[in-house]
Coordinates of C-alpha atoms in Angstrom, one line a residue:
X1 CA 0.0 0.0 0.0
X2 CA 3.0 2.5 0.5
X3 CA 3.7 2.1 -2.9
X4 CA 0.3 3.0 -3.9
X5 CA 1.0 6.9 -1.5
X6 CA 4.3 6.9 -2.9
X7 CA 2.8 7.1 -6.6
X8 CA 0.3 9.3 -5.7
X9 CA 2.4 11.9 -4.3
X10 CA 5.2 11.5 -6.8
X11 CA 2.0 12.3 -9.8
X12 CA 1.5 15.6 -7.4
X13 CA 4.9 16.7 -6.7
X14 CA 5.8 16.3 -10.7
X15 CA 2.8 18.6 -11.2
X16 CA 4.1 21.1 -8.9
X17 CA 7.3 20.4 -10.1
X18 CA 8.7 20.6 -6.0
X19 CA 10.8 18.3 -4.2
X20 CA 9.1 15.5 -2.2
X21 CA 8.9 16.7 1.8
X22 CA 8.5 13.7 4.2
X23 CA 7.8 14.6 8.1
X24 CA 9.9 12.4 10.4
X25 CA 10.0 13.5 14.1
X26 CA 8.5 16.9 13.5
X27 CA 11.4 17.9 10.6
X28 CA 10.6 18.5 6.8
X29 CA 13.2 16.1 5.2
X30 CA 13.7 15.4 1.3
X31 CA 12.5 11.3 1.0
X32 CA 14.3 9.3 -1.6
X33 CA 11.4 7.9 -3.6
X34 CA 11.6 4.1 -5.7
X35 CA 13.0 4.7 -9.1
X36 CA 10.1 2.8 -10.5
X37 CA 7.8 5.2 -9.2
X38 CA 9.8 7.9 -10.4
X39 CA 9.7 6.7 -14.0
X40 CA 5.8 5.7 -13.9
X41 CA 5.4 10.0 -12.7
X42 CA 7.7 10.8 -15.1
X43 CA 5.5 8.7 -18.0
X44 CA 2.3 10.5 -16.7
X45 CA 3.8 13.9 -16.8
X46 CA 5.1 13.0 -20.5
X47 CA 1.3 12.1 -21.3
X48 CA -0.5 14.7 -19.8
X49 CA 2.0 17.1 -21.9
X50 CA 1.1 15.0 -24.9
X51 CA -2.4 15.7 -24.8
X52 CA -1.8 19.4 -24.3
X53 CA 0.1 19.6 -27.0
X54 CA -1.9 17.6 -29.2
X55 CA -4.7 19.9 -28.3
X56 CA -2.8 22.6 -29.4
X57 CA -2.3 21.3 -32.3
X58 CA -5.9 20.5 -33.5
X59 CA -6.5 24.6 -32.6
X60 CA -3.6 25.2 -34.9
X61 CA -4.7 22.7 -37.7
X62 CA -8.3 23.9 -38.5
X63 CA -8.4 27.3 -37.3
X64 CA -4.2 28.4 -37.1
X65 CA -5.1 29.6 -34.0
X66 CA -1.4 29.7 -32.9
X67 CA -0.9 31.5 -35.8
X68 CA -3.4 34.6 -34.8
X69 CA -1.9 34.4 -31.2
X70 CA 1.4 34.9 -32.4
X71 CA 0.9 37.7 -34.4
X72 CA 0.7 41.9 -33.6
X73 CA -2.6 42.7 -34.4
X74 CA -1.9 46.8 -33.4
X75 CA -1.6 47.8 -37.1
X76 CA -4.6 46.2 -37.9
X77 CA -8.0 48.0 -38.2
X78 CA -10.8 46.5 -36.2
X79 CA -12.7 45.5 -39.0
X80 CA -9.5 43.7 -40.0
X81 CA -9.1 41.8 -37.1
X82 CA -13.5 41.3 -37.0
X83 CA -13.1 39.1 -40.0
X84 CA -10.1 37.0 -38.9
X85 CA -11.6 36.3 -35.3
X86 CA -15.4 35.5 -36.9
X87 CA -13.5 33.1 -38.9
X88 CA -11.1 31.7 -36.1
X89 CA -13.6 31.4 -33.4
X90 CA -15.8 29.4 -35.9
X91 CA -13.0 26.9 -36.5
X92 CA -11.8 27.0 -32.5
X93 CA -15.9 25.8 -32.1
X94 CA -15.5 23.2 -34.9
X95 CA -12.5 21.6 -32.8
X96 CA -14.6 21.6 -29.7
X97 CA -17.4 20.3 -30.6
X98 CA -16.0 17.4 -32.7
X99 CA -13.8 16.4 -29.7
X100 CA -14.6 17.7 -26.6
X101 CA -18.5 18.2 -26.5
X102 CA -17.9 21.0 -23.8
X103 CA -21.0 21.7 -22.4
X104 CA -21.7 24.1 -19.3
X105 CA -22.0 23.0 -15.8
X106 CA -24.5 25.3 -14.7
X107 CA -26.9 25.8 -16.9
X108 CA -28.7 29.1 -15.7
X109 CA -27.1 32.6 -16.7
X110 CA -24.6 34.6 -14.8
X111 CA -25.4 36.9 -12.3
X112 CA -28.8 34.7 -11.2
X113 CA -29.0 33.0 -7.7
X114 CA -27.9 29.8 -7.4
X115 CA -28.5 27.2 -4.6
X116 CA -26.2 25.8 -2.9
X117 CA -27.6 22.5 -0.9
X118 CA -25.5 19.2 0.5
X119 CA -25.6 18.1 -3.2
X120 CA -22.5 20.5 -4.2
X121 CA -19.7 18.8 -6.1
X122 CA -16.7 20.4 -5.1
X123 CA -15.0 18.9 -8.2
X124 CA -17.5 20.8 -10.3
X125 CA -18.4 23.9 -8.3
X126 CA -16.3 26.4 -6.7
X127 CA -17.5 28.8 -4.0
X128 CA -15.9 32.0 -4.3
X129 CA -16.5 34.8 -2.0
X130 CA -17.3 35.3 1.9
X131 CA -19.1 31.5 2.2
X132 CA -21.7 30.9 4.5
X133 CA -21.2 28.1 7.1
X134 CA -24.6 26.9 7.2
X135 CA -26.1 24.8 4.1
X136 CA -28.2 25.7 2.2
X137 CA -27.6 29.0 1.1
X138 CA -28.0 31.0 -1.8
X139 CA -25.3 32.9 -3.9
X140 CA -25.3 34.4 -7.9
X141 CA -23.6 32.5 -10.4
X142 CA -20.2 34.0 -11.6
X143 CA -19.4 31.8 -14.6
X144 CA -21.6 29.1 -15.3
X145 CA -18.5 26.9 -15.7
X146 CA -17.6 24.3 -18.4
X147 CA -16.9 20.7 -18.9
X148 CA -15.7 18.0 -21.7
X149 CA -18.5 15.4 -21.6
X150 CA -15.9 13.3 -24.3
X151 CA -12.7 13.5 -25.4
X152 CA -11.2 12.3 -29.0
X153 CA -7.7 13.3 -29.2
X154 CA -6.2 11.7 -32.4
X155 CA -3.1 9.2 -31.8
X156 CA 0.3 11.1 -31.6
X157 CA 2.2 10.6 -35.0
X158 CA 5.5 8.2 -33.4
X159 CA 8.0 10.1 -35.4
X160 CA 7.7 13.5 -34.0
X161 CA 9.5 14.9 -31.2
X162 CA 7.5 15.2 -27.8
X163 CA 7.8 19.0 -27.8
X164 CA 6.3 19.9 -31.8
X165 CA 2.8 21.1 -32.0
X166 CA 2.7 21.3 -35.8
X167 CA 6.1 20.9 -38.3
X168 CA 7.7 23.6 -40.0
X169 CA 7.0 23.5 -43.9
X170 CA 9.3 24.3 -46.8
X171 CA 8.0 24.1 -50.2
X172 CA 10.0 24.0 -53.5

């Protein structure tokens, strides 16, 4: 079971990117931590930057949206820049739709009273503000929230390196 928490912390602490901290007799000390766990962190870390990436690159693929980001936009007119982001934010859609079906998580508008009861997921909702102790209470909606209700991330070409989120092209 201790290497089961030893995982699970390793996963965190290559999140945060911080040393692992064990308490032993009241002192912070660094722990030495299996290799094996280690390299299974090191593999999660290395997929959860593959997806982001990969993300990226189905933005950057139908709508260049790396492209626009990129790119000074102060000596454009704002009719200019109107017509690129109608275009853009139509393709950005596109990409969500077809693989993350995002979908609110509160379906009322902002700024109307919301309920909170015992029901609350905390993994979905966040209370934000000076929070009442006693449940249930009422407070307004300040985002309405969003969440992928699939995702369908193609498979990562093998002969790219980790780190590319679209190739270079030079044509002849």
């Amino acid at each position: 079971m201790s290497r089961f928490f030893d995982a699970v912390k390793a996963f965190w602490v290559t999140l945060k990117q911080q040393p692992i901290k064990a308490e032993k007799n009241g002192n912070q000390e660094e722990e030495s931590i299996d290799p094996k766990v280690k390299i299974k962190s090191k593999i999660l870390r290395k997929q959860y930057e593959a997806g982001a990436l990969c993300t990226l690159a189905m933005f950057q693929k139908e709508a260049r949206f790396l492209d626009f980001l990129q790119q000074d936009i102060e000596n454009y007119d704002d009719g200019q820049i109107g017509q690129l982001v109608r275009k853009i934010h139509g393709s950005c859609r596109k990409v969500l739709n077809e693989n993350f079906a995002v979908q609110q998580i509160i379906s009322s508008s902002e700024g109307s009273k919301y309920t909170v009861d015992k029901k609350l997921d905390k993994s979905r909702v966040k209370l934000v503000g000076c929070v009442p102790d006693m449940i249930p209470f009422q407070g307004s909606i300040r985002h309405c929230g969003w969440e992928a209700r699939k995702m369908n991330l193609p498979e990562k070409p093998e002969n790219t390196k980790h780190k590319v989120i679209v190739h270079a092209e030079v044509g002849f």
